[in-house]
Tab-separated table of C-alpha atoms in Angstrom:
chain	number	residue	atom	x	y	z
A	1	HIS	CA	9.077	-29.138	229.872
A	2	GLN	CA	12.695	-30.521	230.200
A	3	LEU	CA	12.381	-29.875	234.124
A	4	LEU	CA	9.028	-31.758	234.390
A	5	VAL	CA	10.508	-35.012	232.452
A	6	ARG	CA	14.122	-34.830	233.548
A	7	GLU	CA	15.602	-38.033	235.046
A	8	VAL	CA	18.418	-35.978	236.790
A	9	PRO	CA	17.436	-33.877	239.759
A	10	VAL	CA	17.640	-30.280	239.340
A	11	GLU	CA	17.467	-27.811	242.382
A	12	ALA	CA	14.741	-25.570	240.703
A	13	VAL	CA	12.504	-22.768	242.312
A	14	TRP	CA	9.339	-22.115	240.376
A	15	PHE	CA	7.279	-18.846	240.747
A	16	GLY	CA	3.830	-18.373	239.694
A	17	MET	CA	1.306	-15.348	239.969
A	18	ARG	CA	-2.433	-15.843	240.049
A	19	LEU	CA	-3.401	-18.316	237.291
A	20	GLY	CA	0.413	-18.946	236.745
A	21	ALA	CA	0.953	-19.754	240.542
A	22	ASN	CA	-1.855	-22.684	239.981
A	23	LEU	CA	-0.133	-23.830	237.116
A	24	ALA	CA	3.154	-24.444	239.011
A	25	LEU	CA	1.293	-25.865	241.715
A	26	HIS	CA	-0.544	-28.846	239.568
A	27	ALA	CA	2.797	-29.157	237.698
A	28	ALA	CA	4.774	-29.774	240.822
A	29	ALA	CA	1.940	-32.071	241.905
A	30	MET	CA	2.307	-34.398	238.565
A	31	SER	CA	6.211	-33.589	237.543
A	32	ARG	CA	8.341	-36.629	237.692
A	33	GLN	CA	11.147	-34.498	239.383
A	34	PRO	CA	8.989	-31.702	241.122
A	35	PRO	CA	10.909	-28.494	241.937
A	36	ALA	CA	12.795	-28.026	245.398
A	37	ARG	CA	10.320	-25.178	246.185
A	38	ILE	CA	7.648	-23.241	244.525
A	39	VAL	CA	6.465	-19.708	245.366
A	40	LEU	CA	2.683	-18.978	244.749
A	41	TRP	CA	1.837	-15.324	244.530
A	42	ASP	CA	-1.606	-14.680	245.145
A	43	PRO	CA	-3.197	-17.643	243.490
A	44	VAL	CA	-6.682	-17.812	242.365
A	45	THR	CA	-8.404	-20.008	244.954
A	46	ASN	CA	-12.230	-19.759	243.525
A	47	GLY	CA	-12.723	-20.122	239.682
A	48	ARG	CA	-16.332	-18.615	239.604
A	49	CYS	CA	-15.134	-15.588	241.225
A	50	HIS	CA	-12.106	-15.172	239.115
A	51	LEU	CA	-14.517	-15.692	236.119
A	52	ASP	CA	-16.897	-12.973	237.343
A	53	ALA	CA	-13.696	-10.696	237.944
A	54	VAL	CA	-13.191	-11.416	234.134
A	55	LEU	CA	-16.616	-10.403	232.954
A	56	ALA	CA	-16.553	-7.172	235.154
A	57	ALA	CA	-13.190	-6.159	233.881
A	58	HIS	CA	-14.627	-6.681	230.416
A	59	ARG	CA	-17.611	-4.135	231.490
A	60	ARG	CA	-15.399	-1.826	232.677
A	61	GLU	CA	-12.826	-1.660	229.889
A	62	VAL	CA	-15.515	-1.438	227.265
A	63	ALA	CA	-17.271	1.518	229.285
A	64	ASP	CA	-13.735	3.261	229.930
A	65	GLY	CA	-13.218	3.012	226.120
A	66	LYS	CA	-16.707	4.568	225.288
A	67	GLY	CA	-16.494	7.234	227.989
A	68	ILE	CA	-19.956	6.124	229.331
A	69	THR	CA	-21.431	3.700	232.162
A	70	TRP	CA	-21.711	0.122	231.293
A	71	GLU	CA	-25.642	0.482	232.063
A	72	ARG	CA	-25.690	3.272	229.632
A	73	ILE	CA	-23.996	1.057	226.912
A	74	LEU	CA	-26.654	-1.751	227.505
A	75	ALA	CA	-29.495	0.941	227.404
A	76	ARG	CA	-28.287	2.041	224.259
A	77	GLY	CA	-27.837	-1.516	222.873
A	78	VAL	CA	-23.968	-0.666	221.960
A	79	GLU	CA	-22.523	-3.686	223.310
A	80	PRO	CA	-24.150	-7.176	224.601
A	81	GLU	CA	-23.694	-8.207	227.845
A	82	PRO	CA	-20.343	-10.487	227.705
A	83	GLU	CA	-20.822	-14.281	228.323
A	84	LEU	CA	-18.914	-17.172	228.950
A	85	PRO	CA	-18.089	-19.162	227.207
A	86	GLY	CA	-17.576	-16.302	224.570
A	87	ASN	CA	-14.974	-13.651	223.536
A	88	VAL	CA	-14.072	-11.559	226.997
A	89	LEU	CA	-11.523	-9.073	226.812
A	90	GLY	CA	-10.452	-9.942	223.496
A	91	PHE	CA	-9.959	-13.339	224.272
A	92	GLU	CA	-11.681	-16.327	223.296
A	93	PHE	CA	-13.170	-18.624	226.613
A	94	SER	CA	-14.211	-21.958	225.191
A	95	ASP	CA	-16.717	-24.065	227.099
A	96	ALA	CA	-13.666	-26.200	227.883
A	97	LEU	CA	-11.848	-23.773	229.274
A	98	VAL	CA	-14.585	-21.926	231.213
A	99	ASP	CA	-15.298	-25.602	232.594
A	100	GLU	CA	-11.444	-25.885	233.892
A	101	LEU	CA	-11.505	-22.487	235.379
A	102	LEU	CA	-14.728	-23.310	237.294
A	103	ARG	CA	-13.028	-26.178	238.679
A	104	LEU	CA	-10.010	-24.209	239.378
A	105	ASP	CA	-8.393	-24.520	243.214
A	106	LEU	CA	-5.570	-25.332	245.269
A	107	SER	CA	-6.278	-29.018	246.203
A	108	ALA	CA	-2.958	-30.263	245.153
A	109	LEU	CA	-1.179	-27.932	247.814
A	110	GLY	CA	-1.078	-31.053	250.384
A	111	THR	CA	0.049	-33.364	247.695
A	112	VAL	CA	2.944	-30.831	246.658
A	113	THR	CA	4.239	-30.407	250.343
A	114	ARG	CA	3.900	-34.087	251.118
A	115	ARG	CA	6.327	-34.833	248.154
A	116	GLY	CA	8.760	-32.625	249.878
A	117	VAL	CA	8.400	-29.471	247.914
A	118	ALA	CA	8.848	-26.383	250.013
A	119	VAL	CA	5.903	-24.107	249.289
A	120	SER	CA	5.925	-20.403	249.747
A	121	LEU	CA	2.547	-18.858	249.685
A	122	ALA	CA	1.865	-14.794	249.568
A	123	SER	CA	-1.842	-14.021	249.532
A	124	SER	CA	-4.519	-12.679	251.763
A	125	ALA	CA	-4.565	-13.458	255.429
A	126	ALA	CA	-7.701	-15.225	254.922
A	127	VAL	CA	-6.289	-17.583	252.139
A	128	VAL	CA	-3.110	-17.923	254.035
A	129	GLU	CA	-4.920	-19.241	257.334
A	130	GLU	CA	-7.368	-21.519	255.092
A	131	LEU	CA	-4.297	-23.243	253.174
A	132	ARG	CA	-2.134	-23.508	256.243
A	133	LEU	CA	-4.340	-26.278	257.546
A	134	ARG	CA	-4.092	-28.362	254.265
A	135	CYS	CA	-0.058	-28.651	254.453
A	136	ASP	CA	2.738	-30.245	255.841
A	137	PRO	CA	3.672	-27.612	258.127
A	138	PRO	CA	7.678	-28.175	257.715
A	139	ASN	CA	7.254	-27.773	253.709
A	140	PHE	CA	4.880	-24.554	253.870
A	141	SER	CA	5.746	-20.998	254.706
A	142	SER	CA	3.518	-18.037	254.077
A	143	SER	CA	3.315	-14.389	254.050
A	144	VAL	CA	0.107	-11.947	254.113
A	145	LEU	CA	-0.096	-9.605	251.343
A	146	GLY	CA	-1.548	-6.165	251.687
A	147	PRO	CA	-3.951	-4.915	249.221
A	148	GLN	CA	-3.277	-6.316	245.886
A	149	PRO	CA	-3.734	-4.737	242.366
A	150	ASP	CA	-6.478	-5.304	240.242
A	151	TRP	CA	-4.478	-7.535	237.934
A	152	LEU	CA	-7.023	-7.533	234.897
A	153	ARG	CA	-6.776	-3.399	235.477
A	154	THR	CA	-2.859	-2.976	235.599
A	155	GLN	CA	-2.364	-5.410	232.377
A	156	ALA	CA	-4.833	-3.253	230.592
A	157	ASP	CA	-3.576	0.157	231.826
A	158	GLY	CA	-0.208	-1.080	231.022
A	159	THR	CA	0.934	-0.412	234.406
A	160	PRO	CA	3.402	-2.304	236.586
A	161	VAL	CA	1.736	-5.786	237.168
A	162	ALA	CA	4.438	-6.618	239.822
A	163	PRO	CA	3.170	-5.316	243.629
A	164	PRO	CA	5.773	-2.994	245.098
A	165	ASP	CA	6.236	-5.676	248.083
A	166	ILE	CA	7.174	-8.518	245.566
A	167	PHE	CA	11.118	-8.528	245.893
A	168	GLY	CA	10.908	-8.309	249.706
A	169	ALA	CA	8.341	-11.338	249.789
A	170	LEU	CA	10.592	-13.287	247.041
A	171	ARG	CA	13.660	-12.714	249.324
A	172	ARG	CA	11.755	-13.866	252.458
A	173	ALA	CA	10.487	-17.000	250.672
A	174	LEU	CA	13.813	-18.149	249.216
A	175	GLU	CA	15.853	-17.648	252.481
A	176	VAL	CA	13.324	-20.134	254.065
A	177	ALA	CA	14.887	-23.377	254.221
């Protein structure tokens, strides 16, 4: 919070993964004193697809926990089909949250780069190419990521969320001047 409202410039780098990347981007667009650089790691580019993935992860986790397929769970009436808004993956998704996630995009990217914030993006080739067109090129750098982990699965399994190539990509992003 102090970085957002501070009067004195601070040479800061913000880093965000998935939804955290979206938050960092929008905060940089609104802050009185934006960071010098933000690193966006595989940001969410489509809210509907993200919510569909959350619902699919819920089905998968319930099925894995019960040791039977989701189809059998439904046929037996063991669990209802997950719905949004509602409780999914143990979290309450309110109407307001669902609405906000459905509107999620990276539209602030152009605003942020025009403000002089250096943006380093690490994402799929398709996302990198699409977003490159929206940015002020001197303030935008990108890295194409290989296959990414299923973020929702790795968190539930307790396996590392950080992809193996994260440190190299971060080093490259911070070296770009």
